[in-house]
Amino acid sequence: MIDQRKRSLLWDIFKGFGIIFIVFGHTGKVGGAIVYLFHLALFFFVTGYFFNEDKYGDRPFTYFGHRLAGAWPRYVLYCIFFALTHNYAVRHGLMPEGQAQYNASQFVTSVMSSMVFERPEMYSGPMWFVPLWLLGAVLFAGVVKSGRVLAGTLGRNDPESEEKIKIPVIVILSLLCMLIGLYAVQYNINALYHMELAFVIEPFFAMGYFMKKYAPSWQEKVHWAIMIAVVLIIFFIFTRFIAAGIWFDLASQYIFGMWYYVGGILGIIFTILLSKLVENVSLNKILPEKLFIAPGAKNPVSGLLALLGRYSFDIMAFHIFVFKMLDMVLRKLYYRDPGMDISAYPSPLSNRWWVLYLIVAVFVPLLAGILIDRIKIWVAKACAVHV
């Protein structure tokens, strides 16, 4: 079994690829539809992988509180920033036609709405899945809790018997969640915060949980040549998906039934192997270690991807705002056309300038996230001094 340090690095790289896929998908570049086949499933899967059953297996709502405490402050912080910049965006033509400038009460309404995970600001669009992710996580924790309770009731205090009961129960309940979710999608049932989709995505949490439990290091046993071959084969399969008109938009319940799970599973395997390939490249003897960025990284790319993975929330939350700032910069400095319409969402220019948008919209939010963490540390130290 691989050690925890390597495993954490691998999964940070995994999340780093995941957030790059999300930003690339939003550029609108041809090929972006491929990442829509699986990009969100990556984050549901990795959350299930790191579910701490020893700590939260019998306390799903404590787990929900833990996840909420991690996501809520940054969610609200970014939404407040978007509310503060709303009028600026309207004045400079960054918003769609019909958007009005806020007065004081409208600003307060926007901020208060963000506190309950509503998305009053256009730039907060990518954060639609945060409450869904939270609901999916607590639903999965509830499934595990149900399995443990039933196993404890029927297992007669025999750990081996309890395990044999718990696992099938989790599998059955996860399949039941999937069927409920597919039913809701088929009949266009819409619940608050996309709750109906929490049932759709629950199996991905379970997949991560079972991989951690039974095969946490399977990727360590695959030869690099086989990894490359599988990555290329899966990519080819994805091109066939798109050619056949199969693509997914989870928020719109456009998932093509069971094909959603096929795409998600293939995407998870694709990204695990891609992450492992990057992690395995060793440049320790060629480059100084300080260039590797992340502890345990063997090359600068793996270290950078791991860093992106650790700040994936910030990149997800902030990249559309960066898109619009780039729109404005290009309008002024490149096109030199003050009347140019740049109100289209997420950007009318990102398709053509997709490399620029991808790079800047990944690294600016990364720096913002690092800055926020530094400020938190500084404030904590300042408060500790005055206590």
CSV table of C-alpha atoms in Angstrom, one decimal:
chain,number,residue,atom,x,y,z
A,1,MET,CA,0.0,0.0,0.0
A,2,ILE,CA,1.3,3.5,-0.8
A,3,ASP,CA,2.1,5.8,2.0
A,4,GLN,CA,-0.2,8.7,3.0
A,5,ARG,CA,2.1,11.4,1.7
A,6,LYS,CA,2.2,10.0,-1.9
A,7,ARG,CA,-1.5,9.3,-1.8
A,8,SER,CA,-2.4,12.8,-0.8
A,9,LEU,CA,-0.1,14.2,-3.5
A,10,LEU,CA,-1.7,12.0,-6.1
A,11,TRP,CA,-5.2,13.1,-5.2
A,12,ASP,CA,-4.2,16.8,-5.1
A,13,ILE,CA,-2.9,16.3,-8.7
A,14,PHE,CA,-6.2,14.6,-9.5
A,15,LYS,CA,-8.2,17.6,-8.2
A,16,GLY,CA,-5.8,19.9,-10.0
A,17,PHE,CA,-6.6,18.2,-13.3
A,18,GLY,CA,-10.3,18.4,-12.3
A,19,ILE,CA,-10.3,22.1,-11.9
A,20,ILE,CA,-8.3,22.7,-15.1
A,21,PHE,CA,-11.0,20.6,-16.9
A,22,ILE,CA,-13.7,22.8,-15.4
A,23,VAL,CA,-12.0,26.1,-16.5
A,24,PHE,CA,-11.2,24.7,-20.0
A,25,GLY,CA,-14.8,23.6,-20.4
A,26,HIS,CA,-16.0,27.1,-19.7
A,27,THR,CA,-13.7,28.6,-22.4
A,28,GLY,CA,-16.1,27.1,-24.9
A,29,LYS,CA,-13.2,25.8,-27.0
A,30,VAL,CA,-14.0,22.9,-29.3
A,31,GLY,CA,-13.2,19.8,-27.2
A,32,GLY,CA,-14.5,21.3,-24.0
A,33,ALA,CA,-17.6,19.2,-24.3
A,34,ILE,CA,-15.4,16.2,-23.5
A,35,VAL,CA,-14.6,17.3,-20.0
A,36,TYR,CA,-18.3,17.9,-19.4
A,37,LEU,CA,-18.6,14.1,-19.6
A,38,PHE,CA,-16.9,13.7,-16.3
A,39,HIS,CA,-15.5,16.8,-14.7
A,40,LEU,CA,-17.9,17.1,-11.7
A,41,ALA,CA,-17.9,13.4,-11.1
A,42,LEU,CA,-14.2,13.7,-10.2
A,43,PHE,CA,-15.0,15.8,-7.2
A,44,PHE,CA,-17.8,13.7,-6.0
A,45,PHE,CA,-15.6,10.6,-6.3
A,46,VAL,CA,-12.6,12.1,-4.4
A,47,THR,CA,-15.0,13.3,-1.6
A,48,GLY,CA,-16.2,9.7,-1.2
A,49,TYR,CA,-12.6,8.5,-1.3
A,50,PHE,CA,-11.6,10.6,1.7
A,51,PHE,CA,-14.8,10.0,3.7
A,52,ASN,CA,-13.6,9.2,7.3
A,53,GLU,CA,-15.8,6.4,8.3
A,54,ASP,CA,-14.1,6.0,11.7
A,55,LYS,CA,-14.9,9.6,12.6
A,56,TYR,CA,-18.2,10.3,10.7
A,57,GLY,CA,-19.6,6.8,10.0
A,58,ASP,CA,-22.3,7.1,12.7
A,59,ARG,CA,-22.6,10.9,12.5
A,60,PRO,CA,-23.7,12.0,9.1
A,61,PHE,CA,-24.9,15.5,10.2
A,62,THR,CA,-21.6,16.1,12.0
A,63,TYR,CA,-20.0,15.3,8.7
A,64,PHE,CA,-22.3,17.7,7.0
A,65,GLY,CA,-21.3,20.4,9.5
A,66,HIS,CA,-17.7,19.7,8.8
A,67,ARG,CA,-18.1,20.1,5.1
A,68,LEU,CA,-20.3,23.1,5.5
A,69,ALA,CA,-17.7,24.8,7.8
A,70,GLY,CA,-15.1,24.3,5.1
A,71,ALA,CA,-17.1,25.6,2.1
A,72,TRP,CA,-19.4,28.3,3.5
A,73,PRO,CA,-16.9,31.0,4.5
A,74,ARG,CA,-15.2,31.1,1.2
A,75,TYR,CA,-18.5,30.7,-0.7
A,76,VAL,CA,-19.9,33.8,1.1
A,77,LEU,CA,-16.6,35.7,0.8
A,78,TYR,CA,-16.5,35.4,-3.0
A,79,CYS,CA,-20.2,36.2,-3.3
A,80,ILE,CA,-19.7,39.4,-1.3
A,81,PHE,CA,-16.8,40.4,-3.6
A,82,PHE,CA,-19.0,39.8,-6.6
A,83,ALA,CA,-21.8,41.9,-5.1
A,84,LEU,CA,-19.3,44.7,-4.4
A,85,THR,CA,-18.2,44.6,-8.0
A,86,HIS,CA,-21.7,44.3,-9.5
A,87,ASN,CA,-22.2,48.0,-10.3
A,88,TYR,CA,-18.7,48.2,-11.8
A,89,ALA,CA,-19.5,45.3,-14.1
A,90,VAL,CA,-22.8,46.9,-15.1
A,91,ARG,CA,-21.2,50.2,-15.9
A,92,HIS,CA,-18.5,48.6,-18.1
A,93,GLY,CA,-20.9,46.4,-20.1
A,94,LEU,CA,-19.8,43.1,-18.6
A,95,MET,CA,-23.3,42.1,-17.6
A,96,PRO,CA,-26.1,41.0,-19.9
A,97,GLU,CA,-28.6,43.6,-21.1
A,98,GLY,CA,-31.2,44.4,-18.5
A,99,GLN,CA,-28.9,44.1,-15.4
A,100,ALA,CA,-29.3,47.2,-13.2
A,101,GLN,CA,-27.0,48.8,-10.7
A,102,TYR,CA,-27.6,47.9,-7.1
A,103,ASN,CA,-28.8,50.3,-4.5
A,104,ALA,CA,-28.0,49.6,-0.8
A,105,SER,CA,-30.9,47.3,-0.1
A,106,GLN,CA,-30.3,45.2,-3.3
A,107,PHE,CA,-26.6,44.8,-2.3
A,108,VAL,CA,-27.7,43.6,1.2
A,109,THR,CA,-30.2,41.2,-0.4
A,110,SER,CA,-27.5,39.8,-2.6
A,111,VAL,CA,-25.1,39.2,0.4
A,112,MET,CA,-27.8,37.6,2.5
A,113,SER,CA,-28.9,35.4,-0.3
A,114,SER,CA,-25.4,34.1,-0.7
A,115,MET,CA,-25.4,33.1,3.0
A,116,VAL,CA,-28.0,30.4,2.2
A,117,PHE,CA,-26.1,29.2,-0.9
A,118,GLU,CA,-28.2,31.2,-3.4
A,119,ARG,CA,-26.3,32.6,-6.4
A,120,PRO,CA,-27.6,36.2,-7.0
A,121,GLU,CA,-24.5,37.2,-8.9
A,122,MET,CA,-23.7,36.2,-12.4
A,123,TYR,CA,-20.0,35.4,-11.6
A,124,SER,CA,-21.0,32.9,-9.0
A,125,GLY,CA,-22.5,30.6,-11.6
A,126,PRO,CA,-19.9,27.8,-11.3
A,127,MET,CA,-20.7,27.6,-7.6
A,128,TRP,CA,-24.1,26.1,-8.3
A,129,PHE,CA,-22.8,22.7,-7.5
A,130,VAL,CA,-21.5,23.5,-4.0
A,131,PRO,CA,-24.8,23.0,-2.2
A,132,LEU,CA,-25.4,19.9,-4.4
A,133,TRP,CA,-22.0,18.6,-3.4
A,134,LEU,CA,-22.9,19.2,0.3
A,135,LEU,CA,-26.2,17.4,-0.1
A,136,GLY,CA,-24.6,14.5,-2.0
A,137,ALA,CA,-22.0,14.2,0.7
A,138,VAL,CA,-24.5,14.1,3.6
A,139,LEU,CA,-26.7,11.7,1.6
A,140,PHE,CA,-23.8,9.3,1.2
A,141,ALA,CA,-22.9,9.7,4.8
A,142,GLY,CA,-26.5,8.7,5.6
A,143,VAL,CA,-26.2,5.7,3.4
A,144,VAL,CA,-23.1,4.6,5.3
A,145,LYS,CA,-24.8,5.2,8.6
A,146,SER,CA,-27.8,3.1,7.5
A,147,GLY,CA,-25.5,0.3,6.5
A,148,ARG,CA,-23.7,0.4,9.8
A,149,VAL,CA,-26.9,0.5,11.8
A,150,LEU,CA,-28.4,-2.5,10.0
A,151,ALA,CA,-25.1,-4.4,10.2
A,152,GLY,CA,-25.0,-3.7,14.0
A,153,THR,CA,-28.5,-4.9,14.4
A,154,LEU,CA,-28.1,-8.1,12.4
A,155,GLY,CA,-24.4,-8.8,12.9
A,156,ARG,CA,-24.7,-9.9,16.6
A,157,ASN,CA,-21.5,-8.0,17.6
A,158,ASP,CA,-19.4,-10.0,15.2
A,159,PRO,CA,-17.2,-7.4,13.2
A,160,GLU,CA,-16.7,-9.8,10.3
A,161,SER,CA,-20.5,-10.5,10.0
A,162,GLU,CA,-21.2,-6.8,10.4
A,163,GLU,CA,-18.9,-6.0,7.5
A,164,LYS,CA,-20.5,-8.6,5.3
A,165,ILE,CA,-23.9,-7.1,5.9
A,166,LYS,CA,-22.8,-3.4,5.8
A,167,ILE,CA,-21.2,-3.5,2.3
A,168,PRO,CA,-24.2,-5.0,0.4
A,169,VAL,CA,-26.5,-2.5,2.2
A,170,ILE,CA,-24.4,0.4,1.0
A,171,VAL,CA,-24.3,-1.0,-2.5
A,172,ILE,CA,-28.1,-1.5,-2.6
A,173,LEU,CA,-28.9,1.9,-1.1
A,174,SER,CA,-26.5,3.6,-3.6
A,175,LEU,CA,-28.2,1.8,-6.4
A,176,LEU,CA,-31.6,2.9,-5.0
A,177,CYS,CA,-30.3,6.5,-4.9
A,178,MET,CA,-29.3,6.2,-8.5
A,179,LEU,CA,-32.7,4.9,-9.5
A,180,ILE,CA,-34.5,7.7,-7.6
A,181,GLY,CA,-32.2,10.3,-9.2
A,182,LEU,CA,-32.8,8.9,-12.7
A,183,TYR,CA,-36.5,8.9,-12.1
A,184,ALA,CA,-36.4,12.5,-10.9
A,185,VAL,CA,-34.5,13.5,-14.0
A,186,GLN,CA,-36.8,11.5,-16.4
A,187,TYR,CA,-39.8,13.3,-15.0
A,188,ASN,CA,-38.1,16.7,-14.7
A,189,ILE,CA,-38.5,16.9,-10.9
A,190,ASN,CA,-36.8,20.0,-9.6
A,191,ALA,CA,-36.1,20.4,-5.8
A,192,LEU,CA,-34.4,23.1,-3.9
A,193,TYR,CA,-30.6,23.3,-4.4
A,194,HIS,CA,-30.9,20.5,-7.0
A,195,MET,CA,-31.6,18.0,-4.3
A,196,GLU,CA,-32.9,15.6,-6.9
A,197,LEU,CA,-29.4,15.5,-8.4
A,198,ALA,CA,-27.9,14.5,-5.0
A,199,PHE,CA,-29.4,11.1,-5.7
A,200,VAL,CA,-28.0,11.0,-9.2
A,201,ILE,CA,-24.4,11.7,-8.0
A,202,GLU,CA,-24.5,9.5,-4.8
A,203,PRO,CA,-23.0,6.5,-6.6
A,204,PHE,CA,-19.8,8.4,-7.3
A,205,PHE,CA,-19.3,9.0,-3.6
A,206,ALA,CA,-19.8,5.3,-3.1
A,207,MET,CA,-17.3,4.5,-5.8
A,208,GLY,CA,-14.6,6.6,-4.1
A,209,TYR,CA,-15.4,5.0,-0.8
A,210,PHE,CA,-15.1,1.5,-2.1
A,211,MET,CA,-11.9,2.2,-4.0
A,212,LYS,CA,-10.3,3.6,-0.8
A,213,LYS,CA,-11.5,0.5,1.1
A,214,TYR,CA,-10.6,-2.2,-1.3
A,215,ALA,CA,-8.1,-0.9,-4.0
A,216,PRO,CA,-6.5,2.3,-2.8
A,217,SER,CA,-3.2,1.6,-4.7
A,218,TRP,CA,-4.3,-0.2,-7.8
A,219,GLN,CA,-2.8,2.5,-10.0
A,220,GLU,CA,0.6,1.7,-8.5
A,221,LYS,CA,0.6,-1.7,-10.1
A,222,VAL,CA,-0.1,-0.5,-13.6
A,223,HIS,CA,2.8,-0.2,-16.0
A,224,TRP,CA,3.3,3.3,-17.4
A,225,ALA,CA,2.9,2.1,-21.0
A,226,ILE,CA,-0.5,0.5,-20.1
A,227,MET,CA,-1.5,3.8,-18.4
A,228,ILE,CA,-0.8,5.8,-21.6
A,229,ALA,CA,-2.6,3.2,-23.7
A,230,VAL,CA,-5.7,3.3,-21.5
A,231,VAL,CA,-5.7,7.1,-21.3
A,232,LEU,CA,-5.6,7.3,-25.1
A,233,ILE,CA,-8.3,4.7,-25.5
A,234,ILE,CA,-10.6,6.5,-23.1
A,235,PHE,CA,-10.0,9.8,-24.8
A,236,PHE,CA,-11.0,8.2,-28.1
A,237,ILE,CA,-14.1,6.8,-26.5
A,238,PHE,CA,-15.0,10.3,-25.4
A,239,THR,CA,-14.7,11.6,-28.9
A,240,ARG,CA,-17.1,8.9,-30.0
A,241,PHE,CA,-19.5,10.1,-27.2
A,242,ILE,CA,-19.5,13.6,-28.6
A,243,ALA,CA,-19.7,12.4,-32.2
A,244,ALA,CA,-22.8,10.4,-31.2
A,245,GLY,CA,-24.4,13.5,-29.6
A,246,ILE,CA,-23.9,12.3,-26.1
A,247,TRP,CA,-22.8,15.1,-23.7
A,248,PHE,CA,-23.9,16.0,-20.2
A,249,ASP,CA,-25.1,19.2,-18.5
A,250,LEU,CA,-25.9,18.1,-14.9
A,251,ALA,CA,-27.5,21.4,-13.8
A,252,SER,CA,-30.0,21.1,-16.7
A,253,GLN,CA,-30.7,17.4,-15.9
A,254,TYR,CA,-29.2,16.5,-19.3
A,255,ILE,CA,-27.4,13.3,-18.6
A,256,PHE,CA,-28.6,10.6,-21.1
A,257,GLY,CA,-29.5,8.2,-18.3
A,258,MET,CA,-27.0,5.5,-17.5
A,259,TRP,CA,-24.5,7.0,-20.0
A,260,TYR,CA,-23.8,9.6,-17.3
A,261,TYR,CA,-22.2,6.9,-15.1
A,262,VAL,CA,-20.3,5.4,-18.0
A,263,GLY,CA,-18.8,8.8,-18.8
A,264,GLY,CA,-18.1,9.5,-15.1
A,265,ILE,CA,-16.4,6.1,-14.5
A,266,LEU,CA,-14.3,6.4,-17.6
A,267,GLY,CA,-13.4,10.0,-16.7
A,268,ILE,CA,-12.3,9.0,-13.2
A,269,ILE,CA,-10.1,6.2,-14.5
A,270,PHE,CA,-8.7,8.6,-17.1
A,271,THR,CA,-7.8,11.2,-14.6
A,272,ILE,CA,-6.4,8.8,-12.0
A,273,LEU,CA,-4.0,7.4,-14.6
A,274,LEU,CA,-3.2,10.8,-16.0
A,275,SER,CA,-2.4,12.0,-12.5
A,276,LYS,CA,-0.2,9.0,-11.8
A,277,LEU,CA,1.7,9.4,-15.0
A,278,VAL,CA,2.5,13.0,-14.1
A,279,GLU,CA,3.3,12.1,-10.5
A,280,ASN,CA,5.8,9.4,-11.6
A,281,VAL,CA,8.0,11.6,-13.7
A,282,SER,CA,11.1,12.1,-11.6
A,283,LEU,CA,13.4,15.1,-12.2
A,284,ASN,CA,15.0,15.1,-8.8
A,285,LYS,CA,18.5,14.7,-10.2
A,286,ILE,CA,18.0,17.4,-12.8
A,287,LEU,CA,16.2,20.3,-11.2
A,288,PRO,CA,16.5,21.9,-7.8
A,289,GLU,CA,13.8,20.7,-5.3
A,290,LYS,CA,12.6,24.2,-4.6
A,291,LEU,CA,11.0,24.2,-8.2
A,292,PHE,CA,8.8,21.2,-7.3
A,293,ILE,CA,6.4,23.5,-5.2
A,294,ALA,CA,4.6,20.8,-3.3
A,295,PRO,CA,6.2,18.5,-0.7
A,296,GLY,CA,6.9,15.1,-2.1
A,297,ALA,CA,6.6,16.2,-5.7
A,298,LYS,CA,9.1,14.7,-8.1
A,299,ASN,CA,8.8,17.4,-10.8
A,300,PRO,CA,7.4,21.0,-11.1
A,301,VAL,CA,4.3,20.0,-13.1
A,302,SER,CA,3.1,17.5,-10.4
A,303,GLY,CA,3.8,20.1,-7.7
A,304,LEU,CA,1.9,22.8,-9.6
A,305,LEU,CA,-1.0,20.6,-10.3
A,306,ALA,CA,-1.1,19.5,-6.6
A,307,LEU,CA,-1.2,23.2,-5.6
A,308,LEU,CA,-4.0,23.9,-8.0
A,309,GLY,CA,-5.9,20.9,-6.5
A,310,ARG,CA,-5.5,22.4,-3.0
A,311,TYR,CA,-7.0,25.6,-4.2
A,312,SER,CA,-9.6,24.1,-6.6
A,313,PHE,CA,-12.5,25.9,-4.7
A,314,ASP,CA,-11.0,29.3,-5.2
A,315,ILE,CA,-10.3,28.6,-8.9
A,316,MET,CA,-13.9,27.3,-9.4
A,317,ALA,CA,-15.4,30.3,-7.6
A,318,PHE,CA,-13.3,33.1,-9.2
A,319,HIS,CA,-12.5,32.1,-12.8
A,320,ILE,CA,-15.6,33.5,-14.5
A,321,PHE,CA,-14.8,36.9,-12.9
A,322,VAL,CA,-11.3,36.6,-14.3
A,323,PHE,CA,-12.8,35.8,-17.7
A,324,LYS,CA,-14.7,39.1,-17.7
A,325,MET,CA,-11.7,41.1,-16.7
A,326,LEU,CA,-9.8,39.6,-19.6
A,327,ASP,CA,-12.7,40.5,-21.9
A,328,MET,CA,-12.4,44.1,-20.8
A,329,VAL,CA,-8.6,44.1,-21.1
A,330,LEU,CA,-8.7,42.7,-24.7
A,331,ARG,CA,-11.5,45.1,-25.7
A,332,LYS,CA,-9.3,48.0,-24.6
A,333,LEU,CA,-5.8,46.9,-25.5
A,334,TYR,CA,-6.2,44.6,-28.4
A,335,TYR,CA,-9.5,45.4,-30.2
A,336,ARG,CA,-9.4,49.0,-29.2
A,337,ASP,CA,-13.2,49.2,-29.5
A,338,PRO,CA,-14.9,50.8,-26.6
A,339,GLY,CA,-18.3,49.9,-28.0
A,340,MET,CA,-17.6,46.2,-28.3
A,341,ASP,CA,-20.2,44.0,-26.7
A,342,ILE,CA,-18.6,41.8,-24.1
A,343,SER,CA,-21.7,41.0,-22.0
A,344,ALA,CA,-22.1,37.4,-23.2
A,345,TYR,CA,-21.7,34.8,-20.4
A,346,PRO,CA,-19.2,33.4,-19.6
A,347,SER,CA,-17.2,35.3,-22.3
A,348,PRO,CA,-17.5,36.2,-26.0
A,349,LEU,CA,-13.7,36.0,-26.5
A,350,SER,CA,-12.6,32.9,-24.5
A,351,ASN,CA,-13.2,30.6,-27.4
A,352,ARG,CA,-10.6,32.3,-29.6
A,353,TRP,CA,-8.2,33.2,-26.8
A,354,TRP,CA,-8.7,30.0,-24.9
A,355,VAL,CA,-5.1,29.4,-23.9
A,356,LEU,CA,-4.8,32.9,-22.4
A,357,TYR,CA,-8.1,32.5,-20.6
A,358,LEU,CA,-7.2,29.1,-19.3
A,359,ILE,CA,-3.8,30.1,-17.9
A,360,VAL,CA,-4.9,33.4,-16.4
A,361,ALA,CA,-8.2,32.1,-15.0
A,362,VAL,CA,-6.4,29.4,-13.2
A,363,PHE,CA,-3.4,31.3,-11.8
A,364,VAL,CA,-5.1,34.5,-10.7
A,365,PRO,CA,-7.7,32.6,-8.5
A,366,LEU,CA,-4.8,30.5,-7.3
A,367,LEU,CA,-3.0,33.6,-6.1
A,368,ALA,CA,-6.2,34.9,-4.6
A,369,GLY,CA,-6.7,31.7,-2.6
A,370,ILE,CA,-3.1,31.8,-1.4
A,371,LEU,CA,-3.5,35.5,-0.4
A,372,ILE,CA,-6.7,34.6,1.6
A,373,ASP,CA,-4.9,31.9,3.4
A,374,ARG,CA,-2.0,34.2,4.3
A,375,ILE,CA,-4.4,36.9,5.6
A,376,LYS,CA,-6.1,34.2,7.7
A,377,ILE,CA,-2.8,33.2,9.2
A,378,TRP,CA,-1.9,36.9,9.8
A,379,VAL,CA,-5.2,37.6,11.5
A,380,ALA,CA,-5.0,34.5,13.6
A,381,LYS,CA,-1.5,35.5,14.8
A,382,ALA,CA,-2.6,39.0,15.5
A,383,CYS,CA,-5.5,37.9,17.5
A,384,ALA,CA,-3.4,35.4,19.5
A,385,VAL,CA,-1.0,38.2,20.4
A,386,HIS,CA,-3.8,40.3,21.8
A,387,VAL,CA,-5.5,37.5,23.8
